[in-house]
JSON list of C-alpha atoms in Angstrom, two decimals:
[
{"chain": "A", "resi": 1381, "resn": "UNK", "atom": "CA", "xyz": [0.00, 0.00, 0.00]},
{"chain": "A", "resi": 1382, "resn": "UNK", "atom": "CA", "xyz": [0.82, 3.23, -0.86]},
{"chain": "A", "resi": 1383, "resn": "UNK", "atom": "CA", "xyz": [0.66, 6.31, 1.78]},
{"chain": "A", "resi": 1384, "resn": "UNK", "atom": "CA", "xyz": [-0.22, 9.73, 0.95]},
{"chain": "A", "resi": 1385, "resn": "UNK", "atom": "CA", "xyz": [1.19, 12.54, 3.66]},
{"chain": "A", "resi": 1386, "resn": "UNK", "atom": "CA", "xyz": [-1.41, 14.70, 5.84]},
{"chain": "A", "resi": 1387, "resn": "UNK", "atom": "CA", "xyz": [-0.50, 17.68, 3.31]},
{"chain": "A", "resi": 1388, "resn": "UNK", "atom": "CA", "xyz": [-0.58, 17.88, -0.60]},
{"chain": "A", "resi": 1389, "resn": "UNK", "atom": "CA", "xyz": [-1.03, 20.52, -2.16]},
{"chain": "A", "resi": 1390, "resn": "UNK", "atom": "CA", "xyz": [0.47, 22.19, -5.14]},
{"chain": "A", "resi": 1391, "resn": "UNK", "atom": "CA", "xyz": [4.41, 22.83, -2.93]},
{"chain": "A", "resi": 1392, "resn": "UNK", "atom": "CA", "xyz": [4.54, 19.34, -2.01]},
{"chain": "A", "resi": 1393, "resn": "UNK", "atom": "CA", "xyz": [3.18, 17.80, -5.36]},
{"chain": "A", "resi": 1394, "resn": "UNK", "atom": "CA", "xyz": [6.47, 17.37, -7.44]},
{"chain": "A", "resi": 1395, "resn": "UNK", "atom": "CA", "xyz": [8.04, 15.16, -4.29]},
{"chain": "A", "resi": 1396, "resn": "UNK", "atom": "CA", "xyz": [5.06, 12.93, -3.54]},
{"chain": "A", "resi": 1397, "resn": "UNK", "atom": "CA", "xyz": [4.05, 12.34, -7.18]},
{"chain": "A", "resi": 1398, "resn": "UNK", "atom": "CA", "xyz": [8.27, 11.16, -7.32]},
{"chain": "A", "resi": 1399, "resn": "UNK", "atom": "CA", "xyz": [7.69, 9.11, -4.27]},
{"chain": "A", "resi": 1400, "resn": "UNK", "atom": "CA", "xyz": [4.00, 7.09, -4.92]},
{"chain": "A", "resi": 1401, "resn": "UNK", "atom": "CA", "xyz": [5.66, 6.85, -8.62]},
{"chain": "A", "resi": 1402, "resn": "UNK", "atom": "CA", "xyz": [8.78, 5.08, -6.68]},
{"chain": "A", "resi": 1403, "resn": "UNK", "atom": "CA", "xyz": [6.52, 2.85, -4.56]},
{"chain": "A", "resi": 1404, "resn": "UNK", "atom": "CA", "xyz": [5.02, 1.86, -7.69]},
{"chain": "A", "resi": 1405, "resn": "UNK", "atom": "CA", "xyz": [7.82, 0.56, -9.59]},
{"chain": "A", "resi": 1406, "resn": "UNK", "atom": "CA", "xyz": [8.92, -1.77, -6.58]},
{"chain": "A", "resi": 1407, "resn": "UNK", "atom": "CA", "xyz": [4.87, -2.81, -5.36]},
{"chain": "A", "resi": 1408, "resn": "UNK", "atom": "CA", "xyz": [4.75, -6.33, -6.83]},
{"chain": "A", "resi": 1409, "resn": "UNK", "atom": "CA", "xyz": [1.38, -6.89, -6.48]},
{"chain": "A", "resi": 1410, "resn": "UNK", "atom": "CA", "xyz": [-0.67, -6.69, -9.23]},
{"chain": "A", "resi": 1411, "resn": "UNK", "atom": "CA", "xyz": [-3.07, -3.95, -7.45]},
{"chain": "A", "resi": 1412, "resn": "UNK", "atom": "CA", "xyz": [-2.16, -0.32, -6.15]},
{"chain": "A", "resi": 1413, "resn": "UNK", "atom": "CA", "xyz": [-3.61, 0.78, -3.46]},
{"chain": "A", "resi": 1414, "resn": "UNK", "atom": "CA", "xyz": [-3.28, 4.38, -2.13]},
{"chain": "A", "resi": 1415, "resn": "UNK", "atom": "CA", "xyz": [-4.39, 5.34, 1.54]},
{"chain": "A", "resi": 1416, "resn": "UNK", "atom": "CA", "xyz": [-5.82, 8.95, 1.66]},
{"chain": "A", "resi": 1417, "resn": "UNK", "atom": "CA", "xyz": [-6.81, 8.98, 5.13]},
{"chain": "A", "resi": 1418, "resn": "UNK", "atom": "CA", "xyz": [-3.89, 11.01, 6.41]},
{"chain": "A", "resi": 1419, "resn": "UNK", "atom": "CA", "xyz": [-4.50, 13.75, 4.38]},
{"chain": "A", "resi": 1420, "resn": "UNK", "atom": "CA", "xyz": [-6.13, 16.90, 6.02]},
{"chain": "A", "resi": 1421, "resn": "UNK", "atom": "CA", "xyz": [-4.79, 19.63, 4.06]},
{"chain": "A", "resi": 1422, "resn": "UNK", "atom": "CA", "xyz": [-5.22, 19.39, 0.06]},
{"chain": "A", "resi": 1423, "resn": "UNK", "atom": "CA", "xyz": [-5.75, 21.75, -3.42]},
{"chain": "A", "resi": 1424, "resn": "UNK", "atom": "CA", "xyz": [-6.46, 20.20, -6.49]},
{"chain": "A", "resi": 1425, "resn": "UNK", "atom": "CA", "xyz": [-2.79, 19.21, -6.56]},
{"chain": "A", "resi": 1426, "resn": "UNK", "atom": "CA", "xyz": [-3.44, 16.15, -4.96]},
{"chain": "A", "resi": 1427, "resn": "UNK", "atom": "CA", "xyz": [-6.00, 14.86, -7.84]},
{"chain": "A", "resi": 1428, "resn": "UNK", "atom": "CA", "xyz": [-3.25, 15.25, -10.21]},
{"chain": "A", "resi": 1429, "resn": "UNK", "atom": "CA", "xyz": [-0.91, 13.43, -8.30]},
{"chain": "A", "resi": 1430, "resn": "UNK", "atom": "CA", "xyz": [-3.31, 10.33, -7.52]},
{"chain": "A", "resi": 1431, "resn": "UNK", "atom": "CA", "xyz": [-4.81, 10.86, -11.56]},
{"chain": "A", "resi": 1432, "resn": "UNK", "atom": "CA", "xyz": [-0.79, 10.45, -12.26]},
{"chain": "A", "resi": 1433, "resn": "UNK", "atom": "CA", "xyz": [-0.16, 7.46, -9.88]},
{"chain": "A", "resi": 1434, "resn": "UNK", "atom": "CA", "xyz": [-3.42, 6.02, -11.42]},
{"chain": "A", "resi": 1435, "resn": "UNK", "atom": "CA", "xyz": [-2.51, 6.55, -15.12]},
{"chain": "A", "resi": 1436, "resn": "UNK", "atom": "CA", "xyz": [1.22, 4.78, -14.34]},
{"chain": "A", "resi": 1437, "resn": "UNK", "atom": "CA", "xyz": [-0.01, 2.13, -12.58]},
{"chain": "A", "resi": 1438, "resn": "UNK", "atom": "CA", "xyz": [-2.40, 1.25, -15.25]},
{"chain": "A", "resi": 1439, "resn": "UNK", "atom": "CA", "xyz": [0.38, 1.45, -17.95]},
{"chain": "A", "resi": 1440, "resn": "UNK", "atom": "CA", "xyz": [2.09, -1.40, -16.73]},
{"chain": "A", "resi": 1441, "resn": "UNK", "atom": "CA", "xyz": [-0.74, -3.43, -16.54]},
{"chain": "A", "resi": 1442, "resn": "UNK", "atom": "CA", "xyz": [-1.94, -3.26, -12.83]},
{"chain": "A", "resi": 1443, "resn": "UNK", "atom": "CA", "xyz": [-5.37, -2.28, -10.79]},
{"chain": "A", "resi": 1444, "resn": "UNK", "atom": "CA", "xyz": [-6.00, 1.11, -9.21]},
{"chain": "A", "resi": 1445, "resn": "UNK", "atom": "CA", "xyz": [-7.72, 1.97, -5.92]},
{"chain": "A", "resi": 1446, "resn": "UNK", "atom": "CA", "xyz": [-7.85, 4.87, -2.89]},
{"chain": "A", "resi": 1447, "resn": "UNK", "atom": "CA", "xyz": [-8.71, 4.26, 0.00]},
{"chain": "A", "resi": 1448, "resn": "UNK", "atom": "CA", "xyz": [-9.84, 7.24, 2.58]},
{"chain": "A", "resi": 1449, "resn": "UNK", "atom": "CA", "xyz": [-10.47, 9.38, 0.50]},
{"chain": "A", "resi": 1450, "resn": "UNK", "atom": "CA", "xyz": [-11.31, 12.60, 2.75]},
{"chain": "A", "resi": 1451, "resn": "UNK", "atom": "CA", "xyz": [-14.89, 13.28, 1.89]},
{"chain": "A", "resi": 1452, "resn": "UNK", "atom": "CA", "xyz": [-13.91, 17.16, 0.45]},
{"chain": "A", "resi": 1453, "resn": "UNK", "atom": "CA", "xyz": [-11.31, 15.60, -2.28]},
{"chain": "A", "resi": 1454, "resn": "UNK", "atom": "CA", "xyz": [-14.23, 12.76, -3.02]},
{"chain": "A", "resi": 1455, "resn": "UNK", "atom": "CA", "xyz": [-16.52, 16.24, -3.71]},
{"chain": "A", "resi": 1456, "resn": "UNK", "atom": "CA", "xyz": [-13.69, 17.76, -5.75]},
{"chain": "A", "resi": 1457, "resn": "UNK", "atom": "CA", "xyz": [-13.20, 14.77, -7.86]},
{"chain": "A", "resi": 1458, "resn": "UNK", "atom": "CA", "xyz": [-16.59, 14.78, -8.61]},
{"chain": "A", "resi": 1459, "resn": "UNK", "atom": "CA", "xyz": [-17.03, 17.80, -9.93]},
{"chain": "A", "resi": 1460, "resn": "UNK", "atom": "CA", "xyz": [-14.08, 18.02, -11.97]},
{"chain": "A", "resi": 1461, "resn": "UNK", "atom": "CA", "xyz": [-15.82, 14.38, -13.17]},
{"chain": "A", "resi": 1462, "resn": "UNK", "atom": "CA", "xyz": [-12.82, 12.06, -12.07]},
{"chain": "A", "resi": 1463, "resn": "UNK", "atom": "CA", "xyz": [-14.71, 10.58, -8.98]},
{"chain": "A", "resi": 1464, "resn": "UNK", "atom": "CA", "xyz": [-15.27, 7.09, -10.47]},
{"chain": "A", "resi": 1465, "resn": "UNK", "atom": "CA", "xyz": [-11.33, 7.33, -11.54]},
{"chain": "A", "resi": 1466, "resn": "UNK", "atom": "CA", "xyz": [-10.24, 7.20, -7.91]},
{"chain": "A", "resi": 1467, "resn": "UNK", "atom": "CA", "xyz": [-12.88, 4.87, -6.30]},
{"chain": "A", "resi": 1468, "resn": "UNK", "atom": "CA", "xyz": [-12.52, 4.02, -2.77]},
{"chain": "A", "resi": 1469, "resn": "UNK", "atom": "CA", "xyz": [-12.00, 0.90, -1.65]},
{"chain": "A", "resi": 1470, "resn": "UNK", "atom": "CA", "xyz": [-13.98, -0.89, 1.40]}
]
């Protein structure tokens, strides 16, 4: 599983798009899963990060999933019309 940090916004987006992008390469599994639920401070930043993660991971042939999404971000992604992109897992 991947781990976002509490904060990501557009500062911290460069480094943690490097680092899930990292985590990727050596996850062997053939599913990614990113945990959200740290995150308390976000911009729209963090959807292009995830959207990023999500597009990579599906390039080399495996699954993508968030879990915790924080319920604002789950809004955002919805009205930018990515929501069913980044579906939360139970």
């Amino acid at each position: 599983m991947l781990v976002l940090p509490p904060e990501l916004t557009h500062r911290q987006a460069t480094a943690c798009l490097q680092m899930l992008l990292q985590g990727l390469r050596v996850h062997r599994e053939s599913g990614v899963v990113v945990d959200a639920s740290a995150m308390t401070v976000f911009d729209s930043s963090a959807l292009a990060v995830l959207l990023e993660c999500r597009r990579e991971a599906l390039s080399v042939g495996k699954t993508f999933a968030v879990q915790g999404l924080p319920t604002a971000l789950r809004g955002m992604a919805g009205l930018y019309g990515v929501g069913t992109l980044l579906t939360p897992v139970s």
